[in-house]
Amino acid sequence: LAKTTQPISMDSYEGQEVNITCSHNNIATNDYITWYQQFPSQGPRFIIQGYKTKVTNEVASLFIPADRKSSTLSLPRVSLSDTAVYYCLVGETYGGSQGNLIFGKGTKLSVKP
Amino acid sequence: DSGVTQTPKHLITATGQRVTLRCSPRSGDLSVYWYQQSLDQGLQFLIQYYNGEERAKGNILERFSAQQFPDLHSELNLSSLELGDSALYFCASSVGTTTDTQYFGPGTRLTVL
């Protein structure tokens, strides 16, 4: 059963790059990794998803090493509006079917001016 | 606005009671997911339905049940409520299953007194 671990909090300044790492030592071969962002009193919002290597979209990059036991969400040039909680999610799959969805405890990112 | 609606927004009830939370997925989405978010446990996946059928189960208690109706809306039933059931309950929807992006609703805040 996959378990995820992420730092509880991180601080950054506007314009910096922020990297948040999630450990998932027991990830299985077909499990996928997704990152979500959550603002207070709102539901989580999808950021990025991947299986391995590197994935990039218009808001973030996701780095997954070959052993897939961790993943790193990279936010380029953060702004004050990026202050939020970031969750990594490991989605277990069994023979192509959906299994359990394991969220990390979340990393509270505080961006300062 | 994710396109996922949840009612009610807030619910206050007493221990031992039963409540029903309702979720309407985004137009065209066939999957509905239910999550519980509390301060000490973080985001916990409860259950997923796809086109009316249960597809995956997480940490859902036996006192909790859910169903998805032919019009694809879903209801989460919580019975014999305990103080520890106080939490935010989120519904999410996706087009299909497995790796599809989930869109979260605004949540229902349940308070058990």
PDB file of C-alpha atoms in Angstrom:
ATOM      1  CA  LEU A   1       0.000   0.000   0.000  1.00  0.00           C
ATOM      2  CA  ALA A   2       1.475   3.298  -1.085  1.00  0.00           C
ATOM      3  CA  LYS A   3       2.090   5.931   1.582  1.00  0.00           C
ATOM      4  CA  THR A   4       3.091   9.496   0.823  1.00  0.00           C
ATOM      5  CA  THR A   5       5.231  11.873   2.870  1.00  0.00           C
ATOM      6  CA  GLN A   6       5.740  15.569   2.200  1.00  0.00           C
ATOM      7  CA  PRO A   7       7.113  18.516   4.204  1.00  0.00           C
ATOM      8  CA  ILE A   8       4.521  20.186   6.392  1.00  0.00           C
ATOM      9  CA  SER A   9       5.423  23.704   5.325  1.00  0.00           C
ATOM     10  CA  MET A  10       7.736  25.775   3.132  1.00  0.00           C
ATOM     11  CA  ASP A  11       8.466  29.476   2.840  1.00  0.00           C
ATOM     12  CA  SER A  12       9.497  31.337  -0.291  1.00  0.00           C
ATOM     13  CA  TYR A  13       9.682  34.822  -1.760  1.00  0.00           C
ATOM     14  CA  GLU A  14       8.007  36.182  -4.841  1.00  0.00           C
ATOM     15  CA  GLY A  15       9.858  35.404  -8.055  1.00  0.00           C
ATOM     16  CA  GLN A  16      11.700  32.372  -6.678  1.00  0.00           C
ATOM     17  CA  GLU A  17      11.414  28.796  -7.891  1.00  0.00           C
ATOM     18  CA  VAL A  18       9.879  26.425  -5.370  1.00  0.00           C
ATOM     19  CA  ASN A  19      10.420  22.675  -5.309  1.00  0.00           C
ATOM     20  CA  ILE A  20       8.208  20.454  -3.154  1.00  0.00           C
ATOM     21  CA  THR A  21       9.170  16.800  -2.844  1.00  0.00           C
ATOM     22  CA  CYS A  22       6.870  13.931  -1.994  1.00  0.00           C
ATOM     23  CA  SER A  23       8.155  10.502  -0.960  1.00  0.00           C
ATOM     24  CA  HIS A  24       6.180   7.421  -1.951  1.00  0.00           C
ATOM     25  CA  ASN A  25       8.466   4.489  -1.210  1.00  0.00           C
ATOM     26  CA  ASN A  26       5.883   1.758  -1.767  1.00  0.00           C
ATOM     27  CA  ILE A  27       4.606   2.992  -5.114  1.00  0.00           C
ATOM     28  CA  ALA A  28       3.684   0.151  -7.439  1.00  0.00           C
ATOM     29  CA  THR A  29       4.516  -0.172 -11.110  1.00  0.00           C
ATOM     30  CA  ASN A  30       1.246   1.139 -12.496  1.00  0.00           C
ATOM     31  CA  ASP A  31       0.508   3.785  -9.864  1.00  0.00           C
ATOM     32  CA  TYR A  32       0.424   7.367 -11.100  1.00  0.00           C
ATOM     33  CA  ILE A  33       1.326  10.615  -9.313  1.00  0.00           C
ATOM     34  CA  THR A  34      -0.796  13.750  -9.277  1.00  0.00           C
ATOM     35  CA  TRP A  35      -0.371  17.094  -7.542  1.00  0.00           C
ATOM     36  CA  TYR A  36      -3.211  19.314  -6.358  1.00  0.00           C
ATOM     37  CA  GLN A  37      -3.392  22.844  -4.978  1.00  0.00           C
ATOM     38  CA  GLN A  38      -5.875  23.873  -2.304  1.00  0.00           C
ATOM     39  CA  PHE A  39      -6.836  27.322  -1.073  1.00  0.00           C
ATOM     40  CA  PRO A  40      -8.696  27.796   2.234  1.00  0.00           C
ATOM     41  CA  SER A  41     -12.370  26.838   2.096  1.00  0.00           C
ATOM     42  CA  GLN A  42     -12.058  25.520  -1.465  1.00  0.00           C
ATOM     43  CA  GLY A  43     -11.745  22.098  -3.023  1.00  0.00           C
ATOM     44  CA  PRO A  44      -8.366  20.946  -4.358  1.00  0.00           C
ATOM     45  CA  ARG A  45      -7.452  21.930  -7.907  1.00  0.00           C
ATOM     46  CA  PHE A  46      -5.428  19.800 -10.343  1.00  0.00           C
ATOM     47  CA  ILE A  47      -1.913  21.005 -11.117  1.00  0.00           C
ATOM     48  CA  ILE A  48      -0.035  18.233 -12.904  1.00  0.00           C
ATOM     49  CA  GLN A  49       0.229  14.452 -13.283  1.00  0.00           C
ATOM     50  CA  GLY A  50       2.855  11.948 -14.392  1.00  0.00           C
ATOM     51  CA  TYR A  51       4.189   8.397 -14.334  1.00  0.00           C
ATOM     52  CA  LYS A  52       7.919   8.911 -14.768  1.00  0.00           C
ATOM     53  CA  THR A  53      10.674  11.301 -15.933  1.00  0.00           C
ATOM     54  CA  LYS A  54       9.544  14.886 -16.446  1.00  0.00           C
ATOM     55  CA  VAL A  55       6.217  16.454 -17.249  1.00  0.00           C
ATOM     56  CA  THR A  56       5.691  20.169 -17.841  1.00  0.00           C
ATOM     57  CA  ASN A  57       2.577  22.245 -18.330  1.00  0.00           C
ATOM     58  CA  GLU A  58       1.837  25.960 -18.274  1.00  0.00           C
ATOM     59  CA  VAL A  59       1.952  26.254 -14.476  1.00  0.00           C
ATOM     60  CA  ALA A  60       4.410  23.633 -13.165  1.00  0.00           C
ATOM     61  CA  SER A  61       6.870  20.847 -13.808  1.00  0.00           C
ATOM     62  CA  LEU A  62       6.897  17.397 -12.266  1.00  0.00           C
ATOM     63  CA  PHE A  63      10.119  15.432 -11.893  1.00  0.00           C
ATOM     64  CA  ILE A  64       9.963  11.715 -11.185  1.00  0.00           C
ATOM     65  CA  PRO A  65      13.245   9.750 -10.881  1.00  0.00           C
ATOM     66  CA  ALA A  66      13.692   6.318 -12.414  1.00  0.00           C
ATOM     67  CA  ASP A  67      12.888   4.453  -9.191  1.00  0.00           C
ATOM     68  CA  ARG A  68       9.675   6.517  -8.807  1.00  0.00           C
ATOM     69  CA  LYS A  69      10.018   6.530  -5.023  1.00  0.00           C
ATOM     70  CA  SER A  70       9.655  10.286  -4.941  1.00  0.00           C
ATOM     71  CA  SER A  71       8.373  13.115  -7.066  1.00  0.00           C
ATOM     72  CA  THR A  72       9.124  16.823  -7.083  1.00  0.00           C
ATOM     73  CA  LEU A  73       6.692  19.551  -7.983  1.00  0.00           C
ATOM     74  CA  SER A  74       8.457  22.626  -9.331  1.00  0.00           C
ATOM     75  CA  LEU A  75       6.720  25.999  -9.372  1.00  0.00           C
ATOM     76  CA  PRO A  76       8.675  28.593 -11.373  1.00  0.00           C
ATOM     77  CA  ARG A  77       8.698  32.214 -10.221  1.00  0.00           C
ATOM     78  CA  VAL A  78       6.041  31.980  -7.517  1.00  0.00           C
ATOM     79  CA  SER A  79       3.762  34.888  -6.674  1.00  0.00           C
ATOM     80  CA  LEU A  80       1.729  35.758  -3.588  1.00  0.00           C
ATOM     81  CA  SER A  81      -1.274  34.011  -5.137  1.00  0.00           C
ATOM     82  CA  ASP A  82       0.605  30.695  -5.041  1.00  0.00           C
ATOM     83  CA  THR A  83       0.273  30.657  -1.242  1.00  0.00           C
ATOM     84  CA  ALA A  84      -1.724  27.482  -0.695  1.00  0.00           C
ATOM     85  CA  VAL A  85      -1.494  23.863   0.421  1.00  0.00           C
ATOM     86  CA  TYR A  86      -0.033  21.444  -2.125  1.00  0.00           C
ATOM     87  CA  TYR A  87      -0.911  17.751  -2.038  1.00  0.00           C
ATOM     88  CA  CYS A  88       0.661  14.842  -3.825  1.00  0.00           C
ATOM     89  CA  LEU A  89      -1.600  11.951  -4.671  1.00  0.00           C
ATOM     90  CA  VAL A  90      -0.670   8.407  -5.561  1.00  0.00           C
ATOM     91  CA  GLY A  91      -3.393   6.645  -7.476  1.00  0.00           C
ATOM     92  CA  GLU A  92      -3.229   2.915  -7.164  1.00  0.00           C
ATOM     93  CA  THR A  93      -4.310   0.879 -10.139  1.00  0.00           C
ATOM     94  CA  TYR A  94      -4.893  -2.859 -10.397  1.00  0.00           C
ATOM     95  CA  GLY A  95      -4.944  -4.321 -13.857  1.00  0.00           C
ATOM     96  CA  GLY A  96      -6.045  -0.991 -15.300  1.00  0.00           C
ATOM     97  CA  SER A  97      -8.791  -0.481 -12.734  1.00  0.00           C
ATOM     98  CA  GLN A  98      -8.851   2.273 -10.135  1.00  0.00           C
ATOM     99  CA  GLY A  99      -7.699   1.383  -6.655  1.00  0.00           C
ATOM    100  CA  ASN A 100      -7.168   3.474  -3.558  1.00  0.00           C
ATOM    101  CA  LEU A 101      -6.212   7.139  -3.822  1.00  0.00           C
ATOM    102  CA  ILE A 102      -3.574   8.110  -1.282  1.00  0.00           C
ATOM    103  CA  PHE A 103      -3.135  11.794  -0.529  1.00  0.00           C
ATOM    104  CA  GLY A 104      -0.160  13.182   1.332  1.00  0.00           C
ATOM    105  CA  LYS A 105      -0.767  15.389   4.375  1.00  0.00           C
ATOM    106  CA  GLY A 106      -0.063  18.452   2.275  1.00  0.00           C
ATOM    107  CA  THR A 107       2.656  21.101   2.189  1.00  0.00           C
ATOM    108  CA  LYS A 108       1.641  24.604   3.205  1.00  0.00           C
ATOM    109  CA  LEU A 109       3.533  27.018   0.958  1.00  0.00           C
ATOM    110  CA  SER A 110       3.808  30.617   2.127  1.00  0.00           C
ATOM    111  CA  VAL A 111       5.028  33.131  -0.440  1.00  0.00           C
ATOM    112  CA  LYS A 112       6.257  36.433   0.944  1.00  0.00           C
ATOM    113  CA  PRO A 113       6.737  39.748  -0.890  1.00  0.00           C
TER     114      PRO A 113
ATOM    115  CA  ASP B   1     -15.874  27.284 -10.512  1.00  0.00           C
ATOM    116  CA  SER B   2     -15.149  23.610 -11.195  1.00  0.00           C
ATOM    117  CA  GLY B   3     -18.660  22.791 -12.413  1.00  0.00           C
ATOM    118  CA  VAL B   4     -19.197  20.322  -9.548  1.00  0.00           C
ATOM    119  CA  THR B   5     -21.968  21.289  -7.138  1.00  0.00           C
ATOM    120  CA  GLN B   6     -22.494  20.085  -3.597  1.00  0.00           C
ATOM    121  CA  THR B   7     -25.376  20.620  -1.218  1.00  0.00           C
ATOM    122  CA  PRO B   8     -25.752  21.628   1.489  1.00  0.00           C
ATOM    123  CA  LYS B   9     -22.803  23.922   2.145  1.00  0.00           C
ATOM    124  CA  HIS B  10     -23.067  23.536   5.883  1.00  0.00           C
ATOM    125  CA  LEU B  11     -24.748  20.934   8.026  1.00  0.00           C
ATOM    126  CA  ILE B  12     -25.024  20.869  11.810  1.00  0.00           C
ATOM    127  CA  THR B  13     -26.459  17.823  13.494  1.00  0.00           C
ATOM    128  CA  ALA B  14     -26.259  15.753  16.665  1.00  0.00           C
ATOM    129  CA  THR B  15     -24.507  12.519  17.485  1.00  0.00           C
ATOM    130  CA  GLY B  16     -26.419   9.433  16.454  1.00  0.00           C
ATOM    131  CA  GLN B  17     -28.200  11.157  13.609  1.00  0.00           C
ATOM    132  CA  ARG B  18     -28.098  10.404   9.871  1.00  0.00           C
ATOM    133  CA  VAL B  19     -27.411  12.886   7.077  1.00  0.00           C
ATOM    134  CA  THR B  20     -27.253  12.823   3.295  1.00  0.00           C
ATOM    135  CA  LEU B  21     -24.818  14.867   1.244  1.00  0.00           C
ATOM    136  CA  ARG B  22     -25.509  15.468  -2.412  1.00  0.00           C
ATOM    137  CA  CYS B  23     -23.191  15.964  -5.367  1.00  0.00           C
ATOM    138  CA  SER B  24     -23.806  16.827  -9.015  1.00  0.00           C
ATOM    139  CA  PRO B  25     -20.828  16.142 -11.289  1.00  0.00           C
ATOM    140  CA  ARG B  26     -19.658  18.267 -14.198  1.00  0.00           C
ATOM    141  CA  SER B  27     -21.634  17.807 -17.359  1.00  0.00           C
ATOM    142  CA  GLY B  28     -20.275  14.780 -19.221  1.00  0.00           C
ATOM    143  CA  ASP B  29     -18.346  13.321 -16.279  1.00  0.00           C
ATOM    144  CA  LEU B  30     -19.204   9.714 -15.436  1.00  0.00           C
ATOM    145  CA  SER B  31     -17.083   9.254 -12.306  1.00  0.00           C
ATOM    146  CA  VAL B  32     -17.835  10.644  -8.870  1.00  0.00           C
ATOM    147  CA  TYR B  33     -15.448  10.487  -5.915  1.00  0.00           C
ATOM    148  CA  TRP B  34     -16.077  11.253  -2.252  1.00  0.00           C
ATOM    149  CA  TYR B  35     -13.409  12.502   0.169  1.00  0.00           C
ATOM    150  CA  GLN B  36     -13.309  13.430   3.831  1.00  0.00           C
ATOM    151  CA  GLN B  37     -10.984  16.189   5.006  1.00  0.00           C
ATOM    152  CA  SER B  38     -10.323  16.701   8.694  1.00  0.00           C
ATOM    153  CA  LEU B  39      -7.561  18.609  10.449  1.00  0.00           C
ATOM    154  CA  ASP B  40      -5.822  15.558  11.843  1.00  0.00           C
ATOM    155  CA  GLN B  41      -6.342  13.098   8.969  1.00  0.00           C
ATOM    156  CA  GLY B  42      -5.964  15.288   5.901  1.00  0.00           C
ATOM    157  CA  LEU B  43      -7.720  14.273   2.673  1.00  0.00           C
ATOM    158  CA  GLN B  44      -9.046  10.725   2.846  1.00  0.00           C
ATOM    159  CA  PHE B  45     -10.493   8.987  -0.186  1.00  0.00           C
ATOM    160  CA  LEU B  46     -13.783   7.312   0.644  1.00  0.00           C
ATOM    161  CA  ILE B  47     -15.323   5.831  -2.478  1.00  0.00           C
ATOM    162  CA  GLN B  48     -15.659   6.169  -6.245  1.00  0.00           C
ATOM    163  CA  TYR B  49     -18.572   5.458  -8.556  1.00  0.00           C
ATOM    164  CA  TYR B  50     -18.417   5.198 -12.314  1.00  0.00           C
ATOM    165  CA  ASN B  51     -21.612   5.358 -14.342  1.00  0.00           C
ATOM    166  CA  GLY B  52     -23.702   4.091 -11.457  1.00  0.00           C
ATOM    167  CA  GLU B  53     -21.409   1.327 -10.267  1.00  0.00           C
ATOM    168  CA  GLU B  54     -18.995   1.280  -7.363  1.00  0.00           C
ATOM    169  CA  ARG B  55     -15.477   1.328  -8.800  1.00  0.00           C
ATOM    170  CA  ALA B  56     -13.046   1.813  -5.925  1.00  0.00           C
ATOM    171  CA  LYS B  57     -13.142   1.958  -2.170  1.00  0.00           C
ATOM    172  CA  GLY B  58     -10.870   3.743   0.251  1.00  0.00           C
ATOM    173  CA  ASN B  59     -11.133   4.318   3.975  1.00  0.00           C
ATOM    174  CA  ILE B  60     -14.904   4.404   4.146  1.00  0.00           C
ATOM    175  CA  LEU B  61     -16.541   3.385   7.403  1.00  0.00           C
ATOM    176  CA  GLU B  62     -19.351   0.843   7.464  1.00  0.00           C
ATOM    177  CA  ARG B  63     -21.640   3.583   8.838  1.00  0.00           C
ATOM    178  CA  PHE B  64     -21.132   5.468   5.570  1.00  0.00           C
ATOM    179  CA  SER B  65     -22.608   4.531   2.220  1.00  0.00           C
ATOM    180  CA  ALA B  66     -22.939   6.114  -1.172  1.00  0.00           C
ATOM    181  CA  GLN B  67     -24.692   5.652  -4.456  1.00  0.00           C
ATOM    182  CA  GLN B  68     -24.750   7.162  -7.922  1.00  0.00           C
ATOM    183  CA  PHE B  69     -28.078   7.595  -9.630  1.00  0.00           C
ATOM    184  CA  PRO B  70     -28.990   7.214 -13.345  1.00  0.00           C
ATOM    185  CA  ASP B  71     -28.696  10.988 -13.833  1.00  0.00           C
ATOM    186  CA  LEU B  72     -25.144  10.603 -12.446  1.00  0.00           C
ATOM    187  CA  HIS B  73     -25.627  12.670  -9.309  1.00  0.00           C
ATOM    188  CA  SER B  74     -24.383  11.007  -6.154  1.00  0.00           C
ATOM    189  CA  GLU B  75     -25.321  10.928  -2.509  1.00  0.00           C
ATOM    190  CA  LEU B  76     -23.176  10.125   0.504  1.00  0.00           C
ATOM    191  CA  ASN B  77     -25.103   8.837   3.501  1.00  0.00           C
ATOM    192  CA  LEU B  78     -23.565   9.124   6.944  1.00  0.00           C
ATOM    193  CA  SER B  79     -25.339   7.382   9.804  1.00  0.00           C
ATOM    194  CA  SER B  80     -24.911   6.952  13.573  1.00  0.00           C
ATOM    195  CA  LEU B  81     -22.854  10.099  13.490  1.00  0.00           C
ATOM    196  CA  GLU B  82     -20.039  10.610  15.965  1.00  0.00           C
ATOM    197  CA  LEU B  83     -18.169  13.743  16.988  1.00  0.00           C
ATOM    198  CA  GLY B  84     -15.188  12.536  14.968  1.00  0.00           C
ATOM    199  CA  ASP B  85     -17.208  12.613  11.762  1.00  0.00           C
ATOM    200  CA  SER B  86     -17.104  16.399  11.819  1.00  0.00           C
ATOM    201  CA  ALA B  87     -15.165  17.336   8.698  1.00  0.00           C
ATOM    202  CA  LEU B  88     -15.298  18.795   5.224  1.00  0.00           C
ATOM    203  CA  TYR B  89     -16.693  16.338   2.701  1.00  0.00           C
ATOM    204  CA  PHE B  90     -15.658  16.869  -0.898  1.00  0.00           C
ATOM    205  CA  CYS B  91     -17.072  15.400  -4.025  1.00  0.00           C
ATOM    206  CA  ALA B  92     -15.031  15.289  -7.216  1.00  0.00           C
ATOM    207  CA  SER B  93     -15.847  14.165 -10.725  1.00  0.00           C
ATOM    208  CA  SER B  94     -13.905  13.059 -13.776  1.00  0.00           C
ATOM    209  CA  VAL B  95     -14.695  12.009 -17.315  1.00  0.00           C
ATOM    210  CA  GLY B  96     -13.708   8.404 -16.811  1.00  0.00           C
ATOM    211  CA  THR B  97     -11.521   6.724 -14.284  1.00  0.00           C
ATOM    212  CA  THR B  98      -7.902   5.859 -13.512  1.00  0.00           C
ATOM    213  CA  THR B  99      -5.716   8.775 -14.611  1.00  0.00           C
ATOM    214  CA  ASP B 100      -8.405  11.314 -15.496  1.00  0.00           C
ATOM    215  CA  THR B 101      -8.196  14.728 -13.848  1.00  0.00           C
ATOM    216  CA  GLN B 102     -10.569  15.128 -10.920  1.00  0.00           C
ATOM    217  CA  TYR B 103     -12.556  18.333 -10.491  1.00  0.00           C
ATOM    218  CA  PHE B 104     -13.526  19.054  -6.906  1.00  0.00           C
ATOM    219  CA  GLY B 105     -16.665  20.678  -5.619  1.00  0.00           C
ATOM    220  CA  PRO B 106     -16.735  23.360  -2.909  1.00  0.00           C
ATOM    221  CA  GLY B 107     -17.423  20.840  -0.160  1.00  0.00           C
ATOM    222  CA  THR B 108     -19.978  20.324   2.601  1.00  0.00           C
ATOM    223  CA  ARG B 109     -18.907  21.222   6.109  1.00  0.00           C
ATOM    224  CA  LEU B 110     -20.433  18.796   8.588  1.00  0.00           C
ATOM    225  CA  THR B 111     -20.481  19.615  12.275  1.00  0.00           C
ATOM    226  CA  VAL B 112     -21.614  16.938  14.703  1.00  0.00           C
ATOM    227  CA  LEU B 113     -22.472  18.238  18.177  1.00  0.00           C
TER     228      LEU B 113
END
